[in-house]
Tab-separated table of C-alpha atoms in Angstrom:
chain	number	residue	atom	x	y	z
Z	962	UNK	CA	8.048	-33.864	-1.471
Z	963	UNK	CA	7.340	-37.132	-0.091
Z	964	UNK	CA	7.433	-34.799	3.631
Z	965	UNK	CA	4.583	-32.553	1.750
Z	966	UNK	CA	2.990	-36.136	1.595
Z	967	UNK	CA	3.350	-37.382	5.098
Z	968	UNK	CA	2.426	-33.852	6.530
Z	969	UNK	CA	-0.218	-33.824	4.074
Z	970	UNK	CA	-1.469	-37.113	5.081
Z	971	UNK	CA	-1.184	-36.344	9.325
Z	972	UNK	CA	-2.503	-33.004	8.553
Z	973	UNK	CA	-6.195	-35.437	7.227
Z	974	UNK	CA	-5.813	-37.897	10.006
Z	975	UNK	CA	-7.483	-36.276	13.643
Z	976	UNK	CA	-5.439	-37.343	16.459
Z	977	UNK	CA	-2.385	-37.561	14.144
Z	978	UNK	CA	-1.094	-34.433	15.831
Z	979	UNK	CA	1.666	-35.383	17.296
Z	980	UNK	CA	3.345	-36.761	13.675
Z	981	UNK	CA	2.460	-33.483	12.598
Z	982	UNK	CA	4.769	-32.051	15.251
Z	983	UNK	CA	7.256	-34.258	14.800
Z	984	UNK	CA	7.151	-33.825	10.765
Z	985	UNK	CA	6.946	-29.252	11.523
Z	986	UNK	CA	9.396	-29.507	13.848
Z	987	UNK	CA	11.825	-31.499	11.252
Z	988	UNK	CA	11.086	-29.195	8.855
Z	989	UNK	CA	11.960	-25.876	11.187
Z	990	UNK	CA	15.455	-27.872	11.548
Z	991	UNK	CA	15.074	-27.411	7.975
Z	992	UNK	CA	14.785	-24.088	7.035
Z	993	UNK	CA	17.301	-22.575	10.259
Z	994	UNK	CA	20.010	-25.540	8.942
Z	995	UNK	CA	19.467	-23.509	4.985
Z	996	UNK	CA	19.181	-20.111	6.065
Z	997	UNK	CA	21.883	-20.604	8.681
Z	998	UNK	CA	23.486	-22.241	5.386
Z	999	UNK	CA	23.638	-18.482	3.858
Z	1000	UNK	CA	24.326	-15.988	6.309
Z	1001	UNK	CA	27.798	-18.198	6.670
Z	1002	UNK	CA	27.879	-16.462	3.151
Z	1003	UNK	CA	27.086	-12.650	4.350
Z	1004	UNK	CA	30.400	-10.272	4.112
Z	1005	UNK	CA	31.905	-8.995	7.702
Z	1006	UNK	CA	29.936	-5.426	6.811
Z	1007	UNK	CA	26.457	-7.038	6.594
Z	1008	UNK	CA	26.197	-9.581	8.840
Z	1009	UNK	CA	24.194	-8.069	11.317
Z	1010	UNK	CA	21.124	-6.599	9.472
Z	1011	UNK	CA	21.554	-9.937	7.146
Z	1012	UNK	CA	21.153	-11.836	10.690
Z	1013	UNK	CA	17.940	-9.344	11.910
Z	1014	UNK	CA	16.327	-9.933	8.427
Z	1015	UNK	CA	16.763	-13.949	8.406
Z	1016	UNK	CA	15.967	-13.997	12.726
Z	1017	UNK	CA	12.659	-12.238	10.973
Z	1018	UNK	CA	12.095	-14.730	8.467
Z	1019	UNK	CA	12.249	-17.723	11.506
Z	1020	UNK	CA	9.630	-16.664	13.364
Z	1021	UNK	CA	6.800	-16.162	10.319
Z	1022	UNK	CA	7.776	-18.999	8.983
Z	1023	UNK	CA	6.991	-20.675	12.662
Z	1024	UNK	CA	4.441	-18.756	12.672
Z	1025	UNK	CA	3.512	-19.983	9.182
Z	1026	UNK	CA	3.472	-23.698	9.901
Z	1027	UNK	CA	1.139	-22.848	13.452
Z	1028	UNK	CA	-1.379	-21.199	11.594
Z	1029	UNK	CA	-4.220	-23.983	9.743
Z	1030	UNK	CA	-6.980	-22.305	7.706
Z	1031	UNK	CA	-8.644	-19.130	7.061
Z	1032	UNK	CA	-6.982	-16.846	10.079
Z	1033	UNK	CA	-10.746	-15.745	11.021
Z	1034	UNK	CA	-13.571	-17.238	12.402
Z	1035	UNK	CA	-16.058	-16.032	9.885
Z	1036	UNK	CA	-19.033	-15.823	12.637
Z	1037	UNK	CA	-17.422	-14.317	15.355
Z	1038	UNK	CA	-16.740	-11.146	12.573
Z	1039	UNK	CA	-19.652	-8.367	14.261
Z	1040	UNK	CA	-20.468	-4.766	12.011
Z	1041	UNK	CA	-17.877	-2.405	14.121
Z	1042	UNK	CA	-19.334	0.072	16.971
Z	1043	UNK	CA	-20.936	2.795	16.324
Z	1044	UNK	CA	-18.526	5.177	17.859
Z	1045	UNK	CA	-15.282	3.039	16.630
Z	1046	UNK	CA	-15.641	4.159	13.245
Z	1047	UNK	CA	-16.488	8.592	13.391
Z	1048	UNK	CA	-16.778	10.497	10.411
Z	1049	UNK	CA	-14.491	13.200	9.438
Z	1050	UNK	CA	-17.073	16.443	9.855
Z	1051	UNK	CA	-16.806	15.101	13.271
Z	1052	UNK	CA	-13.319	15.179	13.637
Z	1053	UNK	CA	-13.402	18.152	11.799
Z	1054	UNK	CA	-15.741	20.109	13.418
Z	1055	UNK	CA	-13.586	20.833	17.108
Z	1056	UNK	CA	-11.534	22.479	14.684
Z	1057	UNK	CA	-7.699	22.949	14.670
Z	1058	UNK	CA	-5.063	23.823	17.575
Z	1059	UNK	CA	-4.748	27.974	18.276
Z	1060	UNK	CA	-1.441	26.418	17.278
Z	1061	UNK	CA	-1.528	24.555	14.824
Z	1062	UNK	CA	2.611	24.163	14.683
Z	1063	UNK	CA	2.819	22.350	18.527
Z	1064	UNK	CA	0.859	19.380	17.043
Z	1065	UNK	CA	2.920	19.829	13.421
Z	1066	UNK	CA	6.534	19.288	15.286
Z	1067	UNK	CA	5.563	15.818	16.612
Z	1068	UNK	CA	5.033	14.326	13.699
Z	1069	UNK	CA	6.856	12.603	11.206
Z	1070	UNK	CA	5.344	11.745	7.462
Z	1071	UNK	CA	5.566	7.968	6.465
Z	1072	UNK	CA	6.086	6.551	3.387
Z	1073	UNK	CA	6.005	3.272	1.902
Z	1074	UNK	CA	7.961	3.553	-1.455
Z	1075	UNK	CA	9.012	-0.361	-1.171
Z	1076	UNK	CA	6.692	-1.058	-5.108
Z	1077	UNK	CA	8.303	-0.844	-8.347
Z	1078	UNK	CA	6.495	0.354	-11.615
Z	1079	UNK	CA	6.975	-2.882	-12.986
Z	1080	UNK	CA	3.086	-2.686	-13.376
Z	1081	UNK	CA	2.847	0.213	-15.105
Z	1082	UNK	CA	5.995	-0.968	-17.556
Z	1083	UNK	CA	8.693	1.165	-15.539
Z	1084	UNK	CA	12.021	0.182	-14.796
Z	1085	UNK	CA	13.052	1.612	-10.872
Z	1086	UNK	CA	11.035	2.604	-8.162
Z	1087	UNK	CA	7.449	3.714	-8.583
Z	1088	UNK	CA	8.042	6.742	-6.776
Z	1089	UNK	CA	10.051	8.227	-9.682
Z	1090	UNK	CA	7.203	8.330	-12.252
Z	1091	UNK	CA	6.349	11.441	-14.130
Z	1092	UNK	CA	2.643	12.452	-12.806
Z	1093	UNK	CA	1.805	15.456	-13.029
Z	1094	UNK	CA	4.415	18.320	-15.494
Z	1095	UNK	CA	7.122	16.193	-14.774
Z	1096	UNK	CA	6.969	15.655	-10.926
Z	1097	UNK	CA	7.048	13.091	-9.992
Z	1098	UNK	CA	4.954	10.531	-7.129
Z	1099	UNK	CA	8.312	11.669	-5.011
Z	1100	UNK	CA	8.447	15.622	-5.742
Z	1101	UNK	CA	4.872	15.647	-5.057
Z	1102	UNK	CA	5.392	14.526	-1.039
Z	1103	UNK	CA	8.381	16.401	-1.449
Z	1104	UNK	CA	6.255	19.539	-2.318
Z	1105	UNK	CA	3.267	18.598	0.305
Z	1106	UNK	CA	5.710	19.267	3.409
Z	1107	UNK	CA	7.512	21.313	2.785
Z	1108	UNK	CA	4.455	23.592	1.762
Z	1109	UNK	CA	3.420	22.944	6.030
Z	1110	UNK	CA	6.862	23.367	7.081
Z	1111	UNK	CA	7.077	26.287	5.427
Z	1112	UNK	CA	3.530	27.684	6.171
Z	1113	UNK	CA	3.519	26.772	9.753
Z	1114	UNK	CA	7.314	27.521	10.887
Z	1115	UNK	CA	7.992	23.938	12.045
Z	1116	UNK	CA	9.958	20.889	11.269
Z	1117	UNK	CA	8.355	17.307	9.893
Z	1118	UNK	CA	10.576	15.273	8.519
Z	1119	UNK	CA	9.468	13.123	5.233
Z	1120	UNK	CA	10.475	8.750	6.425
Z	1121	UNK	CA	11.033	6.632	3.210
Z	1122	UNK	CA	10.368	2.851	3.583
Z	1123	UNK	CA	12.622	1.405	1.185
Z	1124	UNK	CA	12.520	-1.782	-0.240
Z	1125	UNK	CA	16.174	-3.789	-1.734
Z	1126	UNK	CA	14.444	-3.195	-4.403
Z	1127	UNK	CA	14.009	1.295	-4.706
Z	1128	UNK	CA	16.369	1.844	-2.441
Z	1129	UNK	CA	19.661	2.820	-4.252
Z	1130	UNK	CA	18.125	4.635	-6.656
Z	1131	UNK	CA	15.323	6.218	-4.223
Z	1132	UNK	CA	18.768	7.186	-2.350
Z	1133	UNK	CA	20.754	8.407	-5.941
Z	1134	UNK	CA	17.618	10.952	-6.325
Z	1135	UNK	CA	17.444	12.491	-2.768
Z	1136	UNK	CA	20.035	14.829	-3.453
Z	1137	UNK	CA	18.425	17.266	-5.697
Z	1138	UNK	CA	16.200	17.767	-2.747
Z	1139	UNK	CA	19.019	19.058	-0.458
Z	1140	UNK	CA	18.103	22.614	-0.715
Z	1141	UNK	CA	14.281	21.809	0.020
Z	1142	UNK	CA	12.559	22.425	3.750
Z	1143	UNK	CA	12.273	19.168	5.038
Z	1144	UNK	CA	15.095	16.215	6.725
Z	1145	UNK	CA	14.124	13.018	4.339
Z	1146	UNK	CA	15.259	9.711	5.975
Z	1147	UNK	CA	15.293	6.473	4.918
Z	1148	UNK	CA	15.171	2.205	6.247
Z	1149	UNK	CA	15.237	-0.565	4.283
Z	1150	UNK	CA	12.256	-2.949	4.509
Z	1151	UNK	CA	13.727	-6.092	5.115
Z	1152	UNK	CA	15.514	-9.287	3.219
Z	1153	UNK	CA	13.325	-12.203	3.088
Z	1154	UNK	CA	14.045	-15.605	1.241
Z	1155	UNK	CA	11.868	-17.253	-1.057
Z	1156	UNK	CA	10.901	-20.793	-0.852
Z	1157	UNK	CA	9.800	-23.713	-2.691
Z	1158	UNK	CA	6.276	-24.340	-2.922
Z	1159	UNK	CA	7.466	-28.049	-2.606
Z	1160	UNK	CA	9.698	-28.489	-0.362
Z	1161	UNK	CA	8.835	-25.058	2.190
Z	1162	UNK	CA	13.199	-24.526	1.838
Z	1163	UNK	CA	14.269	-21.026	1.180
Z	1164	UNK	CA	15.305	-21.013	-2.437
Z	1165	UNK	CA	18.450	-19.050	-1.878
Z	1166	UNK	CA	21.659	-20.445	-1.806
Z	1167	UNK	CA	23.991	-17.312	-0.131
Z	1168	UNK	CA	23.267	-14.135	0.878
Z	1169	UNK	CA	23.798	-12.477	-2.553
Z	1170	UNK	CA	21.112	-11.168	-5.170
Z	1171	UNK	CA	22.118	-11.331	-8.154
Z	1172	UNK	CA	22.334	-13.881	-11.184
Z	1173	UNK	CA	21.003	-16.771	-9.602
Z	1174	UNK	CA	19.539	-15.331	-6.948
Z	1175	UNK	CA	17.772	-12.282	-8.462
Z	1176	UNK	CA	14.751	-13.889	-7.292
Z	1177	UNK	CA	15.377	-15.571	-4.137
Z	1178	UNK	CA	15.138	-12.934	-2.488
Z	1179	UNK	CA	11.160	-10.626	-1.572
Z	1180	UNK	CA	10.864	-7.801	0.536
Z	1181	UNK	CA	7.964	-8.916	3.159
Z	1182	UNK	CA	4.899	-6.920	2.276
Z	1183	UNK	CA	4.357	-3.138	4.999
Z	1184	UNK	CA	3.722	-4.822	8.296
Z	1185	UNK	CA	7.387	-5.072	7.937
Z	1186	UNK	CA	7.191	-1.419	8.313
Z	1187	UNK	CA	7.179	-2.124	12.634
Z	1188	UNK	CA	10.889	-4.097	13.209
Z	1189	UNK	CA	12.110	-2.912	10.394
Z	1190	UNK	CA	11.667	0.716	11.860
Z	1191	UNK	CA	12.529	-0.171	15.298
Z	1192	UNK	CA	15.206	-1.843	14.216
Z	1193	UNK	CA	17.282	1.305	12.297
Z	1194	UNK	CA	17.460	3.133	14.806
Z	1195	UNK	CA	14.930	5.894	13.708
Z	1196	UNK	CA	12.165	4.732	16.515
Z	1197	UNK	CA	14.073	5.659	19.023
Z	1198	UNK	CA	15.630	9.239	17.228
Z	1199	UNK	CA	12.335	11.041	17.176
Z	1200	UNK	CA	10.597	9.464	20.235
Z	1201	UNK	CA	14.236	11.653	21.712
Z	1202	UNK	CA	12.708	14.572	19.480
Z	1203	UNK	CA	9.917	14.764	21.030
Z	1204	UNK	CA	7.788	13.238	17.782
Z	1205	UNK	CA	4.637	11.519	18.722
Z	1206	UNK	CA	3.119	10.474	15.627
Z	1207	UNK	CA	3.802	8.766	13.115
Z	1208	UNK	CA	1.013	8.803	9.853
Z	1209	UNK	CA	1.545	6.045	7.792
Z	1210	UNK	CA	0.167	5.712	3.139
Z	1211	UNK	CA	0.935	4.287	-0.141
Z	1212	UNK	CA	2.796	6.915	-1.667
Z	1213	UNK	CA	1.220	6.529	-4.485
Z	1214	UNK	CA	-1.412	7.445	-3.442
Z	1215	UNK	CA	-1.933	11.300	-3.926
Z	1216	UNK	CA	-4.840	11.546	-1.780
Z	1217	UNK	CA	-2.851	11.104	0.853
Z	1218	UNK	CA	-2.037	14.786	2.716
Z	1219	UNK	CA	-1.229	15.846	5.993
Z	1220	UNK	CA	-4.856	16.011	7.289
Z	1221	UNK	CA	-4.421	18.858	10.386
Z	1222	UNK	CA	-8.019	17.921	12.120
Z	1223	UNK	CA	-7.292	14.143	12.045
Z	1224	UNK	CA	-3.910	15.422	13.788
Z	1225	UNK	CA	-4.964	17.772	15.956
Z	1226	UNK	CA	-7.535	15.085	17.503
Z	1227	UNK	CA	-4.670	12.505	18.201
Z	1228	UNK	CA	-3.469	15.441	20.194
Z	1229	UNK	CA	-6.127	16.631	21.939
Z	1230	UNK	CA	-8.058	13.664	22.527
Z	1231	UNK	CA	-11.650	14.151	23.588
Z	1232	UNK	CA	-12.174	11.786	26.609
Z	1233	UNK	CA	-8.734	12.493	27.555
Z	1234	UNK	CA	-7.982	8.397	26.802
Z	1235	UNK	CA	-4.920	8.311	23.864
Z	1236	UNK	CA	-5.540	6.860	20.545
Z	1237	UNK	CA	-2.888	5.073	19.103
Z	1238	UNK	CA	-3.659	3.777	16.202
Z	1239	UNK	CA	-6.653	5.727	13.608
Z	1240	UNK	CA	-7.227	4.086	10.209
Z	1241	UNK	CA	-8.887	5.986	7.492
Z	1242	UNK	CA	-11.479	3.762	6.156
Z	1243	UNK	CA	-13.664	5.597	2.985
Z	1244	UNK	CA	-16.934	4.557	1.233
Z	1245	UNK	CA	-16.864	1.618	-1.025
Z	1246	UNK	CA	-17.673	1.681	-4.828
Z	1247	UNK	CA	-17.684	-0.714	-6.768
Z	1248	UNK	CA	-13.863	-0.600	-7.892
Z	1249	UNK	CA	-13.333	-1.221	-3.563
Z	1250	UNK	CA	-14.975	-4.628	-3.651
Z	1251	UNK	CA	-11.505	-5.862	-3.324
Z	1252	UNK	CA	-10.688	-3.417	-0.140
Z	1253	UNK	CA	-10.242	-4.844	3.183
Z	1254	UNK	CA	-12.367	-3.527	6.378
Z	1255	UNK	CA	-13.225	-3.243	9.388
Z	1256	UNK	CA	-14.889	-5.230	11.679
Z	1257	UNK	CA	-15.498	-6.294	15.529
Z	1258	UNK	CA	-13.398	-8.967	16.423
Z	1259	UNK	CA	-13.453	-10.612	20.182
Z	1260	UNK	CA	-14.041	-7.608	20.872
Z	1261	UNK	CA	-11.521	-5.518	19.172
Z	1262	UNK	CA	-10.911	-3.481	16.350
Z	1263	UNK	CA	-10.283	-5.882	13.177
Z	1264	UNK	CA	-9.289	-5.812	9.700
Z	1265	UNK	CA	-10.033	-8.420	7.706
Z	1266	UNK	CA	-8.073	-9.018	3.328
Z	1267	UNK	CA	-10.280	-10.705	0.924
Z	1268	UNK	CA	-7.817	-13.242	1.232
Z	1269	UNK	CA	-8.629	-14.479	5.332
Z	1270	UNK	CA	-12.060	-14.683	4.062
Z	1271	UNK	CA	-13.347	-17.811	3.564
Z	1272	UNK	CA	-14.976	-19.561	0.284
Z	1273	UNK	CA	-18.329	-19.402	0.443
Z	1274	UNK	CA	-18.371	-15.961	2.161
Z	1275	UNK	CA	-16.008	-13.835	-0.228
Z	1276	UNK	CA	-19.634	-12.680	-2.142
Z	1277	UNK	CA	-20.722	-11.297	1.821
Z	1278	UNK	CA	-17.847	-10.080	2.133
Z	1279	UNK	CA	-17.555	-7.931	-1.539
Z	1280	UNK	CA	-21.194	-6.979	-0.772
Z	1281	UNK	CA	-21.241	-3.460	-0.269
Z	1282	UNK	CA	-24.459	-3.340	1.585
Z	1283	UNK	CA	-22.527	-5.208	4.851
Z	1284	UNK	CA	-19.205	-3.917	4.145
Z	1285	UNK	CA	-19.027	0.041	3.685
Z	1286	UNK	CA	-15.692	1.371	3.789
Z	1287	UNK	CA	-12.533	-0.270	2.861
Z	1288	UNK	CA	-8.933	0.144	4.444
Z	1289	UNK	CA	-7.427	3.655	2.295
Z	1290	UNK	CA	-3.952	2.265	4.703
Z	1291	UNK	CA	-3.541	5.794	5.341
Z	1292	UNK	CA	-2.860	4.334	8.868
Z	1293	UNK	CA	-1.911	7.581	11.974
Z	1294	UNK	CA	0.475	6.169	14.207
Z	1295	UNK	CA	2.093	6.328	18.560
Z	1296	UNK	CA	5.108	5.778	18.387
Z	1297	UNK	CA	5.681	4.676	21.613
Z	1298	UNK	CA	3.465	2.369	21.454
Z	1299	UNK	CA	4.853	0.768	18.037
Z	1300	UNK	CA	8.257	0.695	21.030
Z	1301	UNK	CA	6.566	-0.927	23.783
Z	1302	UNK	CA	4.546	-3.673	21.612
Z	1303	UNK	CA	7.700	-4.738	18.996
Z	1304	UNK	CA	10.152	-4.867	22.626
Z	1305	UNK	CA	7.127	-7.111	23.367
Z	1306	UNK	CA	6.773	-8.851	20.138
Z	1307	UNK	CA	3.004	-7.966	20.623
Z	1308	UNK	CA	1.986	-7.044	17.114
Z	1309	UNK	CA	-0.152	-8.913	15.268
Z	1310	UNK	CA	-0.843	-8.957	12.666
Z	1311	UNK	CA	-2.165	-11.901	10.221
Z	1312	UNK	CA	-0.259	-13.895	7.707
Z	1313	UNK	CA	-0.666	-13.513	4.221
Z	1314	UNK	CA	0.238	-16.220	2.092
Z	1315	UNK	CA	1.412	-15.216	-1.722
Z	1316	UNK	CA	1.920	-17.688	-4.458
Z	1317	UNK	CA	4.549	-16.415	-7.199
Z	1318	UNK	CA	6.629	-17.883	-10.381
Z	1319	UNK	CA	9.336	-17.681	-10.603
Z	1320	UNK	CA	11.009	-16.574	-14.356
Z	1321	UNK	CA	12.325	-20.191	-14.533
Z	1322	UNK	CA	8.771	-21.659	-14.017
Z	1323	UNK	CA	9.378	-22.925	-9.776
Z	1324	UNK	CA	6.333	-21.499	-8.355
Z	1325	UNK	CA	7.405	-20.342	-4.844
Z	1326	UNK	CA	5.200	-18.508	-1.685
Z	1327	UNK	CA	6.239	-15.752	-0.196
Z	1328	UNK	CA	4.865	-14.748	3.603
Z	1329	UNK	CA	3.874	-11.573	4.006
Z	1330	UNK	CA	2.397	-8.970	6.130
Z	1331	UNK	CA	-0.125	-6.185	6.087
Z	1332	UNK	CA	0.522	-2.477	7.548
Z	1333	UNK	CA	-2.720	-1.982	8.868
Z	1334	UNK	CA	-3.757	-5.578	10.040
Z	1335	UNK	CA	-1.742	-4.751	13.231
Z	1336	UNK	CA	-4.662	-2.076	13.736
Z	1337	UNK	CA	-5.992	-4.756	16.994
Z	1338	UNK	CA	-2.128	-4.831	18.342
Z	1339	UNK	CA	-2.805	-0.938	19.424
Z	1340	UNK	CA	-4.669	0.515	22.101
Z	1341	UNK	CA	-7.976	2.758	22.050
Z	1342	UNK	CA	-7.818	3.024	18.316
Z	1343	UNK	CA	-10.099	3.696	16.139
Z	1344	UNK	CA	-11.849	4.181	12.109
Z	1345	UNK	CA	-12.369	7.808	10.828
Z	1346	UNK	CA	-14.834	7.699	7.673
Z	1347	UNK	CA	-12.820	10.492	5.426
Z	1348	UNK	CA	-14.063	12.205	2.143
Z	1349	UNK	CA	-12.834	10.323	-1.224
Z	1350	UNK	CA	-10.698	12.208	-1.835
Z	1351	UNK	CA	-8.219	10.758	0.588
Z	1352	UNK	CA	-7.584	8.050	-1.971
Z	1353	UNK	CA	-7.117	8.838	-5.334
Z	1354	UNK	CA	-4.577	6.025	-6.011
Z	1355	UNK	CA	-2.721	5.497	-9.268
Z	1356	UNK	CA	-2.136	1.845	-9.028
Z	1357	UNK	CA	-2.712	2.047	-13.711
Z	1358	UNK	CA	-2.627	4.121	-16.759
Z	1359	UNK	CA	-6.059	4.446	-16.018
Z	1360	UNK	CA	-5.380	6.411	-13.468
Z	1361	UNK	CA	-2.368	8.050	-14.874
Z	1362	UNK	CA	-4.762	9.595	-16.868
Z	1363	UNK	CA	-6.716	11.141	-13.920
Z	1364	UNK	CA	-4.467	12.842	-12.108
Z	1365	UNK	CA	-3.146	14.271	-15.583
Z	1366	UNK	CA	-6.337	15.738	-16.430
Z	1367	UNK	CA	-8.416	18.670	-16.215
Z	1368	UNK	CA	-9.863	16.645	-12.936
Z	1369	UNK	CA	-7.639	18.208	-10.988
Z	1370	UNK	CA	-5.411	20.637	-10.056
Z	1371	UNK	CA	-2.041	21.477	-8.708
Z	1372	UNK	CA	-0.988	23.132	-5.583
Z	1373	UNK	CA	1.781	23.676	-3.198
Z	1374	UNK	CA	1.830	18.695	-4.289
Z	1375	UNK	CA	-1.770	18.348	-3.746
Z	1376	UNK	CA	-4.114	17.626	-5.878
Z	1377	UNK	CA	-8.067	18.750	-5.114
Z	1378	UNK	CA	-10.734	17.894	-7.825
Z	1379	UNK	CA	-11.420	21.484	-10.016
Z	1380	UNK	CA	-14.498	23.427	-8.695
Z	1381	UNK	CA	-15.495	23.119	-12.256
Z	1382	UNK	CA	-16.632	19.618	-12.178
Z	1383	UNK	CA	-20.003	19.619	-11.333
Z	1384	UNK	CA	-20.445	15.953	-9.149
Z	1385	UNK	CA	-17.476	15.081	-6.785
Z	1386	UNK	CA	-17.354	12.006	-7.707
Z	1387	UNK	CA	-14.504	11.435	-10.431
Z	1388	UNK	CA	-15.152	9.427	-13.738
Z	1389	UNK	CA	-14.561	5.557	-14.221
Z	1390	UNK	CA	-11.674	5.232	-16.911
Z	1391	UNK	CA	-10.066	1.620	-18.696
Z	1392	UNK	CA	-7.912	2.304	-20.843
Z	1393	UNK	CA	-7.058	-1.454	-22.377
Z	1394	UNK	CA	-3.779	-3.312	-23.105
Z	1395	UNK	CA	-2.372	-0.894	-24.810
Z	1396	UNK	CA	-1.882	1.745	-22.348
Z	1397	UNK	CA	-0.521	-0.596	-19.821
Z	1398	UNK	CA	2.595	0.364	-20.013
Z	1399	UNK	CA	3.222	4.582	-19.039
Z	1400	UNK	CA	5.311	5.221	-22.884
Z	1401	UNK	CA	2.881	3.586	-25.321
Z	1402	UNK	CA	0.225	4.997	-22.925
Z	1403	UNK	CA	2.238	8.912	-23.482
Z	1404	UNK	CA	2.586	8.580	-27.262
Z	1405	UNK	CA	-0.885	7.429	-27.606
Z	1406	UNK	CA	-2.087	11.410	-26.344
Z	1407	UNK	CA	-0.773	14.501	-27.403
Z	1408	UNK	CA	-2.135	15.694	-25.373
Z	1409	UNK	CA	-4.997	14.795	-22.258
Z	1410	UNK	CA	-8.029	15.184	-22.703
Z	1411	UNK	CA	-10.466	17.242	-20.782
Z	1412	UNK	CA	-12.417	15.609	-18.823
Z	1413	UNK	CA	-14.378	18.067	-17.067
Z	1414	UNK	CA	-17.887	16.247	-17.594
Z	1415	UNK	CA	-16.501	13.038	-18.676
Z	1416	UNK	CA	-18.318	10.122	-16.412
Z	1417	UNK	CA	-17.239	6.593	-18.281
Z	1418	UNK	CA	-14.063	5.971	-21.333
Z	1419	UNK	CA	-13.011	2.644	-22.356
Z	1420	UNK	CA	-11.481	2.589	-24.656
Z	1421	UNK	CA	-9.686	-0.425	-26.539
Z	1422	UNK	CA	-6.950	-1.814	-29.498
Z	1423	UNK	CA	-4.979	0.749	-31.564
Z	1424	UNK	CA	-6.359	4.463	-30.722
Z	1425	UNK	CA	-4.867	7.643	-30.516
Z	1426	UNK	CA	-5.632	11.214	-29.308
Z	1427	UNK	CA	-4.902	14.287	-31.011
Z	1428	UNK	CA	-4.375	17.450	-29.048
Z	1429	UNK	CA	-7.021	19.538	-27.189
Z	1430	UNK	CA	-9.865	16.438	-27.466
Z	1431	UNK	CA	-12.322	16.431	-25.330
Z	1432	UNK	CA	-14.064	13.844	-23.632
Z	1433	UNK	CA	-18.098	14.206	-21.710
Z	1434	UNK	CA	-21.109	11.156	-20.547
Z	1435	UNK	CA	-20.028	8.314	-22.203
Z	1436	UNK	CA	-17.135	7.814	-24.795
Z	1437	UNK	CA	-16.672	3.915	-25.738
Z	1438	UNK	CA	-13.726	3.368	-28.267
Z	1439	UNK	CA	-12.805	0.017	-29.693
Z	1440	UNK	CA	-10.469	-0.417	-31.940
Z	1441	UNK	CA	-10.501	-4.428	-33.656
Z	1442	UNK	CA	-7.394	-6.539	-34.413
Z	1443	UNK	CA	-6.519	-4.442	-37.206
Z	1444	UNK	CA	-8.073	-1.410	-36.878
Z	1445	UNK	CA	-7.130	1.704	-36.200
Z	1446	UNK	CA	-9.188	4.274	-34.512
Z	1447	UNK	CA	-6.687	8.315	-34.219
Z	1448	UNK	CA	-9.417	10.590	-32.615
Z	1449	UNK	CA	-8.561	13.924	-35.171
Z	1450	UNK	CA	-7.331	17.098	-32.777
Z	1451	UNK	CA	-9.970	19.136	-30.433
Z	1452	UNK	CA	-12.701	16.259	-31.604
Z	1453	UNK	CA	-15.946	16.724	-28.862
Z	1454	UNK	CA	-17.121	13.132	-27.490
Z	1455	UNK	CA	-20.000	13.074	-25.835
Z	1456	UNK	CA	-21.959	10.576	-25.075
Z	1457	UNK	CA	-20.392	8.727	-27.992
Z	1458	UNK	CA	-19.333	4.885	-29.435
Z	1459	UNK	CA	-16.423	4.623	-31.846
Z	1460	UNK	CA	-16.282	2.078	-33.684
Z	1461	UNK	CA	-14.202	-0.107	-36.964
Z	1462	UNK	CA	-12.135	2.472	-38.021
Z	1463	UNK	CA	-12.319	5.777	-36.314
Z	1464	UNK	CA	-16.110	5.434	-37.766
Z	1465	UNK	CA	-18.682	7.900	-34.754
Z	1466	UNK	CA	-21.831	7.011	-33.694
Z	1467	UNK	CA	-24.525	8.749	-31.760
Z	1468	UNK	CA	-24.800	6.570	-28.338
């Protein structure tokens, strides 16, 4: 750790840049040696793969040491020019081609499937959590694409980017789709070593990820898709089959379905100039103030995330008036462009430093990148401001309650807002900590309440819901510590505050 003190001392002195450089080189050399020690422990059948991972990590680590301070100069951030973010209505107004299947046959759907269900109290891949009528995220995705392939007589493949955390469980489940009309491929994102926050050296001693080493490795964020997809060989296979674009989205975003209008816009660009990268953005609400936004920076569209914003400007970044949109992480990317940029090592993504504390109390950092940050490396990029309905992520059981309810109807794997809902916005739902885990949440609802006329629901404490409860307007239910509230079957709560041991008060 005296090395680190030297380093920070050096960084605080101007003119000590040579000294800094020496320290930096020493650190890189130490990391290189550690990585070589780890690589030696790889079994022969995993050697090449592990070597690619560790080389990728070394490149990222090198960049991490080179970069100082916030990666954006706030003074250079400008609002994007009018035509660089198109309204979805304008894209839709162009209609569809006579032959929809000809454009669909050039598409590959990629779902980011590296996440675990831990934040919702589930073991295993998040994509295997049941969302609606026993269907999981993965089931719904497969149903959507199968519906497309049957309707238009096409062959759109589904590709899952797994992580070492989700790969085995996902592959077991895939057998159940063998009779579906969807070809499913998988590839794994890289496996990088977590580094000790003090020494900046890898925590892992060998390649295994069991026992002591369980927490020594991490998947480096979805920005890793470019290198992993390329290294897996799938990129070349799809280009060879005449595929032109990938549609990338998070598997837990139930609004991210294949949009034929956007696809047509890409395949038949209005000015004849192909667009290599489309980012779907949507208008911010107060719930999205932390989402990354699209800006103009040094003449290019650029994704700016909250972590890159200098502290003095965070409030300005969060304001809904200056930055009105955020990135949904629904992205349409040219395969040929990915190949070209990957081969030139020209995909530039800011490094996200994610601090973690391991179970034993050790502080580590993991270096990550985000897929959307590469937008500035592509030619003729475009933002499309899509309806909010294309952003329906399920991150918590509060989100799960919305998608399980009668607010949505399910059709061929796609959720659409019920026609019976009078206004297009989704109610604001906040379920307390007794509902965090999926199994607790399911135990507390005998059936999902009717929420068609709900604006706002807050639930806190030990609360259960009987069958066929109806919630309307603003409903606040608070059971204080030691109290329990059982909402009786068939209850209709409209603009009510319920507190104590089930006392119903008019709101």
